[in-house]
Structures are given as structure tokens and as C-alpha cells.
């Protein structure tokens, strides 16, 4: 099932949505940004969900949406940074597609997320929150099929390297299965 969806995972501000769009365009696939779709379906923003119902409720909605997306037609899926925290989500992504992790250093992430109020987990001292969460999640994205360091690269370059990693992985599988 590695030849189905492509899931982009990674910490907040690593460029999953921008790269996802470039990747979908390159492949001629559909693109879905999970945070955006969740907000549209719920008719409420993510900060509002966190404020009104708390993070556990958001995680439930996120996991349910992932299950539905996994069953849909092939697409490039940009996930929320915390989707990897649940083992069931990790398993589902691994079994329904190719998982690409995007990496960026703390300074780049801080620069990207600083002006954006849409991330409830980064409210307050952004520098401190990012450093702490990066430490807490330092191995959370390790299960990916490939990992791409995004620093100094354009979305198109990152998308192209994900395509190359995926093709190599798919060739490797069919090779070993032959
Ligand atoms: C979260 C990341 C956000 C969003 C929510 C929680 C996280 O998505 O899902 O605020 O726990 O890392 P982005 O990674 O797109 O910012």
C-alpha cells in the first residue's frame, strides 16, 4: 500500500502545506491539508476547538479524519504536526501510503510560526515552546519512509526529492518481491 497516498509529517512550521501543494501539482494528484479540512468540516477553527473542547477532543477529530482520508482516492496529505503522537495514526499512515518527514531547524521554525496565531500549542513564549516541543518530539517523526531537510531548499526541490525517495522505495519493494 506504499504506492497509495503520500503523507507529509513534521513539526509545525516545517512547510508541509506548501510542499504538499507543490508535490500534488508535480504528480497531478489531489491535495488535502488536514487542518484546513477539519476546520471546514467542523465549521470552527483549530484554536476554537482547543479552547472550547481541549486538545484530546481535537486529537479524536484528527484521527477520525485521517481514517476517512486513508480510505479515499489517492492524494497528497499534509498532516498536523501532532498527528504522529498516536500510534494508531502512525500505523495507518505507514499502511496506506508513503510517509515523508520534513525537518527544519528551530530558528527557521520560530521565524515561520512567530506571526501566526493559528497554533494554540505555541501561544505564549514562542521560542521556549518551540524548543521544548522539538525536544519532546525529537523522535516522533523517525518512523517516516524518508526524511528531508528543508533548509535552503525550495518547495519544488523538496517535492522532487520526495518523489525520488518514493520511487526508490517502490522499486526496492517490487525488486525484493520479484
Ligand atoms: C499541531 C500542529 C498544527 C495543528 C494543531 C496541533 C501539533 O498543525 O494540527 O495546532 O500538535 O503539532 P501544523 O503542523 O500544520 O501547524
PDB file of C-alpha atoms and ligand atoms in Angstrom:
ATOM      1  CA  UNK A   1       0.000   0.000   0.000  1.00  0.00           C
ATOM      2  CA  UNK A   2       3.068   2.273  -0.086  1.00  0.00           C
ATOM      3  CA  UNK A   3       2.022   3.240  -3.615  1.00  0.00           C
ATOM      4  CA  UNK A   4      -1.174   4.927  -2.428  1.00  0.00           C
ATOM      5  CA  UNK A   5      -1.244   8.273  -0.605  1.00  0.00           C
ATOM      6  CA  UNK A   6       1.730  10.420   0.294  1.00  0.00           C
ATOM      7  CA  UNK A   7       1.616  11.719   3.868  1.00  0.00           C
ATOM      8  CA  UNK A   8       3.727  14.717   4.838  1.00  0.00           C
ATOM      9  CA  UNK A   9       4.560  14.760   8.522  1.00  0.00           C
ATOM     10  CA  UNK A  10       6.755  17.082  10.549  1.00  0.00           C
ATOM     11  CA  UNK A  11       6.831  19.686  13.269  1.00  0.00           C
ATOM     12  CA  UNK A  12       4.744  22.860  12.934  1.00  0.00           C
ATOM     13  CA  UNK A  13       6.310  25.306  10.501  1.00  0.00           C
ATOM     14  CA  UNK A  14       8.344  22.789   8.523  1.00  0.00           C
ATOM     15  CA  UNK A  15       6.434  23.682   5.343  1.00  0.00           C
ATOM     16  CA  UNK A  16       4.130  20.650   4.981  1.00  0.00           C
ATOM     17  CA  UNK A  17       1.290  22.567   3.333  1.00  0.00           C
ATOM     18  CA  UNK A  18       3.453  24.471   0.839  1.00  0.00           C
ATOM     19  CA  UNK A  19       5.472  21.404  -0.089  1.00  0.00           C
ATOM     20  CA  UNK A  20       2.315  19.292  -0.247  1.00  0.00           C
ATOM     21  CA  UNK A  21       0.760  21.606  -2.803  1.00  0.00           C
ATOM     22  CA  UNK A  22       3.928  21.620  -4.920  1.00  0.00           C
ATOM     23  CA  UNK A  23       4.102  17.836  -4.699  1.00  0.00           C
ATOM     24  CA  UNK A  24       0.456  17.336  -5.669  1.00  0.00           C
ATOM     25  CA  UNK A  25       0.907  19.651  -8.627  1.00  0.00           C
ATOM     26  CA  UNK A  26       4.047  17.818  -9.719  1.00  0.00           C
ATOM     27  CA  UNK A  27       2.263  14.452  -9.601  1.00  0.00           C
ATOM     28  CA  UNK A  28      -1.139  15.660 -10.812  1.00  0.00           C
ATOM     29  CA  UNK A  29      -2.741  14.317  -7.617  1.00  0.00           C
ATOM     30  CA  UNK A  30      -5.338  15.795  -5.306  1.00  0.00           C
ATOM     31  CA  UNK A  31      -4.077  17.648  -2.253  1.00  0.00           C
ATOM     32  CA  UNK A  32      -5.597  17.825   1.201  1.00  0.00           C
ATOM     33  CA  UNK A  33      -4.442  19.901   4.147  1.00  0.00           C
ATOM     34  CA  UNK A  34      -5.875  18.099   7.183  1.00  0.00           C
ATOM     35  CA  UNK A  35      -6.071  21.145   9.473  1.00  0.00           C
ATOM     36  CA  UNK A  36      -7.912  23.104   6.796  1.00  0.00           C
ATOM     37  CA  UNK A  37     -10.330  20.297   6.037  1.00  0.00           C
ATOM     38  CA  UNK A  38     -11.007  19.674   9.707  1.00  0.00           C
ATOM     39  CA  UNK A  39     -11.835  23.346  10.234  1.00  0.00           C
ATOM     40  CA  UNK A  40     -14.107  23.349   7.202  1.00  0.00           C
ATOM     41  CA  UNK A  41     -15.939  20.198   8.269  1.00  0.00           C
ATOM     42  CA  UNK A  42     -16.346  21.270  11.888  1.00  0.00           C
ATOM     43  CA  UNK A  43     -17.213  24.874  10.974  1.00  0.00           C
ATOM     44  CA  UNK A  44     -14.864  26.100  13.714  1.00  0.00           C
ATOM     45  CA  UNK A  45     -11.161  26.992  13.821  1.00  0.00           C
ATOM     46  CA  UNK A  46      -8.479  24.864  15.486  1.00  0.00           C
ATOM     47  CA  UNK A  47      -7.761  27.437  18.214  1.00  0.00           C
ATOM     48  CA  UNK A  48     -11.516  27.484  18.915  1.00  0.00           C
ATOM     49  CA  UNK A  49     -11.633  23.670  19.141  1.00  0.00           C
ATOM     50  CA  UNK A  50      -8.720  23.676  21.617  1.00  0.00           C
ATOM     51  CA  UNK A  51     -10.296  26.480  23.663  1.00  0.00           C
ATOM     52  CA  UNK A  52     -13.809  25.049  23.773  1.00  0.00           C
ATOM     53  CA  UNK A  53     -13.201  21.287  23.966  1.00  0.00           C
ATOM     54  CA  UNK A  54      -9.490  20.795  24.707  1.00  0.00           C
ATOM     55  CA  UNK A  55      -6.650  19.032  22.912  1.00  0.00           C
ATOM     56  CA  UNK A  56      -7.933  15.430  23.450  1.00  0.00           C
ATOM     57  CA  UNK A  57     -11.085  16.277  21.515  1.00  0.00           C
ATOM     58  CA  UNK A  58      -9.021  17.780  18.692  1.00  0.00           C
ATOM     59  CA  UNK A  59      -6.892  14.602  18.598  1.00  0.00           C
ATOM     60  CA  UNK A  60     -10.043  12.480  18.272  1.00  0.00           C
ATOM     61  CA  UNK A  61     -11.330  14.564  15.362  1.00  0.00           C
ATOM     62  CA  UNK A  62      -7.893  14.462  13.746  1.00  0.00           C
ATOM     63  CA  UNK A  63      -7.643  10.652  13.999  1.00  0.00           C
ATOM     64  CA  UNK A  64     -11.155  10.189  12.631  1.00  0.00           C
ATOM     65  CA  UNK A  65     -10.406  12.437   9.681  1.00  0.00           C
ATOM     66  CA  UNK A  66      -7.186  10.539   8.977  1.00  0.00           C
ATOM     67  CA  UNK A  67      -9.140   7.269   8.871  1.00  0.00           C
ATOM     68  CA  UNK A  68     -11.539   8.720   6.323  1.00  0.00           C
ATOM     69  CA  UNK A  69      -8.794  10.204   4.181  1.00  0.00           C
ATOM     70  CA  UNK A  70      -6.894   6.908   4.190  1.00  0.00           C
ATOM     71  CA  UNK A  71      -9.936   5.296   2.573  1.00  0.00           C
ATOM     72  CA  UNK A  72     -10.347   7.942  -0.104  1.00  0.00           C
ATOM     73  CA  UNK A  73      -8.794   8.146  -3.550  1.00  0.00           C
ATOM     74  CA  UNK A  74      -5.049   8.685  -3.747  1.00  0.00           C
ATOM     75  CA  UNK A  75      -3.885  12.098  -2.597  1.00  0.00           C
ATOM     76  CA  UNK A  76      -1.061  14.104  -1.092  1.00  0.00           C
ATOM     77  CA  UNK A  77      -1.931  14.668   2.560  1.00  0.00           C
ATOM     78  CA  UNK A  78      -0.438  17.459   4.637  1.00  0.00           C
ATOM     79  CA  UNK A  79      -0.952  16.450   8.283  1.00  0.00           C
ATOM     80  CA  UNK A  80      -0.928  18.438  11.534  1.00  0.00           C
ATOM     81  CA  UNK A  81       2.364  18.286  13.445  1.00  0.00           C
ATOM     82  CA  UNK A  82       0.905  16.255  16.316  1.00  0.00           C
ATOM     83  CA  UNK A  83      -0.764  13.520  14.279  1.00  0.00           C
ATOM     84  CA  UNK A  84       2.237  11.264  14.855  1.00  0.00           C
ATOM     85  CA  UNK A  85       1.663  11.185  18.615  1.00  0.00           C
ATOM     86  CA  UNK A  86      -0.948   8.403  18.361  1.00  0.00           C
ATOM     87  CA  UNK A  87       0.376   5.005  17.422  1.00  0.00           C
ATOM     88  CA  UNK A  88      -2.822   4.154  15.545  1.00  0.00           C
ATOM     89  CA  UNK A  89      -2.249   7.170  13.306  1.00  0.00           C
ATOM     90  CA  UNK A  90       1.354   6.188  12.625  1.00  0.00           C
ATOM     91  CA  UNK A  91       0.289   2.640  11.722  1.00  0.00           C
ATOM     92  CA  UNK A  92      -2.494   3.857   9.478  1.00  0.00           C
ATOM     93  CA  UNK A  93      -0.195   6.209   7.549  1.00  0.00           C
ATOM     94  CA  UNK A  94       2.501   3.559   7.168  1.00  0.00           C
ATOM     95  CA  UNK A  95      -0.013   1.086   5.819  1.00  0.00           C
ATOM     96  CA  UNK A  96      -1.882   3.387   3.492  1.00  0.00           C
ATOM     97  CA  UNK A  97       0.883   5.287   1.827  1.00  0.00           C
ATOM     98  CA  UNK A  98       4.390   6.674   1.706  1.00  0.00           C
ATOM     99  CA  UNK A  99       5.331   8.837   4.693  1.00  0.00           C
ATOM    100  CA  UNK A 100       7.727  11.756   4.199  1.00  0.00           C
ATOM    101  CA  UNK A 101       9.031  13.739   7.167  1.00  0.00           C
ATOM    102  CA  UNK A 102      10.032  17.385   6.729  1.00  0.00           C
ATOM    103  CA  UNK A 103      12.724  18.786   9.011  1.00  0.00           C
ATOM    104  CA  UNK A 104      13.753  22.347   9.784  1.00  0.00           C
ATOM    105  CA  UNK A 105      15.940  23.843  12.486  1.00  0.00           C
ATOM    106  CA  UNK A 106      14.446  25.641  15.487  1.00  0.00           C
ATOM    107  CA  UNK A 107      15.341  29.128  14.224  1.00  0.00           C
ATOM    108  CA  UNK A 108      13.616  28.564  10.870  1.00  0.00           C
ATOM    109  CA  UNK A 109      10.540  27.154  12.607  1.00  0.00           C
ATOM    110  CA  UNK A 110      10.357  30.067  15.064  1.00  0.00           C
ATOM    111  CA  UNK A 111      10.657  32.550  12.221  1.00  0.00           C
ATOM    112  CA  UNK A 112       7.822  30.858  10.310  1.00  0.00           C
ATOM    113  CA  UNK A 113       5.365  30.417  13.172  1.00  0.00           C
ATOM    114  CA  UNK A 114       6.022  33.643  15.068  1.00  0.00           C
ATOM    115  CA  UNK A 115       3.368  35.793  13.371  1.00  0.00           C
ATOM    116  CA  UNK A 116       0.769  33.069  13.148  1.00  0.00           C
ATOM    117  CA  UNK A 117      -1.924  32.856  15.817  1.00  0.00           C
ATOM    118  CA  UNK A 118      -3.452  29.676  14.409  1.00  0.00           C
ATOM    119  CA  UNK A 119      -1.385  27.294  16.565  1.00  0.00           C
ATOM    120  CA  UNK A 120      -2.746  27.048  20.096  1.00  0.00           C
ATOM    121  CA  UNK A 121       0.197  24.955  21.304  1.00  0.00           C
ATOM    122  CA  UNK A 122       2.618  27.790  20.560  1.00  0.00           C
ATOM    123  CA  UNK A 123       0.838  30.512  22.497  1.00  0.00           C
ATOM    124  CA  UNK A 124       2.994  32.449  24.932  1.00  0.00           C
ATOM    125  CA  UNK A 125       6.760  32.400  24.613  1.00  0.00           C
ATOM    126  CA  UNK A 126       7.175  31.002  21.101  1.00  0.00           C
ATOM    127  CA  UNK A 127      10.946  30.390  21.347  1.00  0.00           C
ATOM    128  CA  UNK A 128      10.593  28.491  24.577  1.00  0.00           C
ATOM    129  CA  UNK A 129       7.593  26.456  23.366  1.00  0.00           C
ATOM    130  CA  UNK A 130       9.253  25.500  20.080  1.00  0.00           C
ATOM    131  CA  UNK A 131      12.491  24.403  21.754  1.00  0.00           C
ATOM    132  CA  UNK A 132      10.628  22.411  24.403  1.00  0.00           C
ATOM    133  CA  UNK A 133       8.261  20.712  21.931  1.00  0.00           C
ATOM    134  CA  UNK A 134      11.069  19.947  19.469  1.00  0.00           C
ATOM    135  CA  UNK A 135      12.862  18.180  22.329  1.00  0.00           C
ATOM    136  CA  UNK A 136       9.691  16.306  23.375  1.00  0.00           C
ATOM    137  CA  UNK A 137       9.043  15.234  19.806  1.00  0.00           C
ATOM    138  CA  UNK A 138      12.609  14.668  18.704  1.00  0.00           C
ATOM    139  CA  UNK A 139      11.981  11.046  17.726  1.00  0.00           C
ATOM    140  CA  UNK A 140       8.287  11.369  16.882  1.00  0.00           C
ATOM    141  CA  UNK A 141       8.871  11.613  13.142  1.00  0.00           C
ATOM    142  CA  UNK A 142      11.522   8.895  12.882  1.00  0.00           C
ATOM    143  CA  UNK A 143       9.127   6.242  11.574  1.00  0.00           C
ATOM    144  CA  UNK A 144       8.805   8.013   8.187  1.00  0.00           C
ATOM    145  CA  UNK A 145       9.865   6.293   4.975  1.00  0.00           C
ATOM    146  CA  UNK A 146      12.081   9.267   4.170  1.00  0.00           C
ATOM    147  CA  UNK A 147      13.171  12.456   5.815  1.00  0.00           C
ATOM    148  CA  UNK A 148      14.015  15.705   4.024  1.00  0.00           C
ATOM    149  CA  UNK A 149      15.930  18.620   5.494  1.00  0.00           C
ATOM    150  CA  UNK A 150      14.117  21.652   4.120  1.00  0.00           C
ATOM    151  CA  UNK A 151      16.702  24.327   4.926  1.00  0.00           C
ATOM    152  CA  UNK A 152      17.814  26.319   1.916  1.00  0.00           C
ATOM    153  CA  UNK A 153      15.572  24.358  -0.456  1.00  0.00           C
ATOM    154  CA  UNK A 154      12.578  25.497  -2.484  1.00  0.00           C
ATOM    155  CA  UNK A 155       9.219  23.676  -2.146  1.00  0.00           C
ATOM    156  CA  UNK A 156       9.777  22.320  -5.674  1.00  0.00           C
ATOM    157  CA  UNK A 157      13.177  20.890  -4.747  1.00  0.00           C
ATOM    158  CA  UNK A 158      11.792  19.279  -1.618  1.00  0.00           C
ATOM    159  CA  UNK A 159       8.837  17.831  -3.559  1.00  0.00           C
ATOM    160  CA  UNK A 160      11.214  16.438  -6.191  1.00  0.00           C
ATOM    161  CA  UNK A 161      13.329  14.693  -3.572  1.00  0.00           C
ATOM    162  CA  UNK A 162      10.224  13.130  -2.007  1.00  0.00           C
ATOM    163  CA  UNK A 163       9.198  11.808  -5.444  1.00  0.00           C
ATOM    164  CA  UNK A 164      12.692  10.346  -5.888  1.00  0.00           C
ATOM    165  CA  UNK A 165      12.682   8.709  -2.432  1.00  0.00           C
ATOM    166  CA  UNK A 166       9.257   7.250  -3.091  1.00  0.00           C
ATOM    167  CA  UNK A 167      10.197   5.843  -6.473  1.00  0.00           C
ATOM    168  CA  UNK A 168      13.285   4.280  -4.975  1.00  0.00           C
ATOM    169  CA  UNK A 169      11.228   2.744  -2.153  1.00  0.00           C
ATOM    170  CA  UNK A 170       8.630   1.376  -4.576  1.00  0.00           C
ATOM    171  CA  UNK A 171      11.340  -0.069  -6.860  1.00  0.00           C
ATOM    172  CA  UNK A 172      13.030  -1.640  -3.838  1.00  0.00           C
ATOM    173  CA  UNK A 173       9.802  -3.312  -2.816  1.00  0.00           C
ATOM    174  CA  UNK A 174       8.895  -4.680  -6.209  1.00  0.00           C
ATOM    175  CA  UNK A 175      12.530  -5.753  -6.659  1.00  0.00           C
ATOM    176  CA  UNK A 176      12.597  -7.717  -3.446  1.00  0.00           C
ATOM    177  CA  UNK A 177       9.163  -9.170  -4.140  1.00  0.00           C
ATOM    178  CA  UNK A 178      10.079 -10.428  -7.622  1.00  0.00           C
TER     179      UNK A 178
HETATM  180  C1  LIG B   1      -0.306  20.766  15.998  1.00  0.00           C
HETATM  181  C2  LIG B   1       0.011  21.241  14.745  1.00  0.00           C
HETATM  182  C3  LIG B   1      -0.899  22.058  13.934  1.00  0.00           C
HETATM  183  C4  LIG B   1      -2.360  21.760  14.294  1.00  0.00           C
HETATM  184  C5  LIG B   1      -2.579  21.899  15.772  1.00  0.00           C
HETATM  185  C6  LIG B   1      -1.659  20.982  16.603  1.00  0.00           C
HETATM  186  C7  LIG B   1       0.704  19.991  16.758  1.00  0.00           C
HETATM  187  O1  LIG B   1      -0.681  21.796  12.551  1.00  0.00           O
HETATM  188  O2  LIG B   1      -2.727  20.480  13.862  1.00  0.00           O
HETATM  189  O3  LIG B   1      -2.361  23.247  16.121  1.00  0.00           O
HETATM  190  O4  LIG B   1       0.360  19.347  17.765  1.00  0.00           O
HETATM  191  O5  LIG B   1       1.899  19.977  16.336  1.00  0.00           O
HETATM  192  P1  LIG B   1       0.613  22.316  11.719  1.00  0.00           P
HETATM  193  O6  LIG B   1       1.710  21.322  11.924  1.00  0.00           O
HETATM  194  O7  LIG B   1       0.126  22.338  10.320  1.00  0.00           O
HETATM  195  O8  LIG B   1       0.949  23.663  12.242  1.00  0.00           O
END
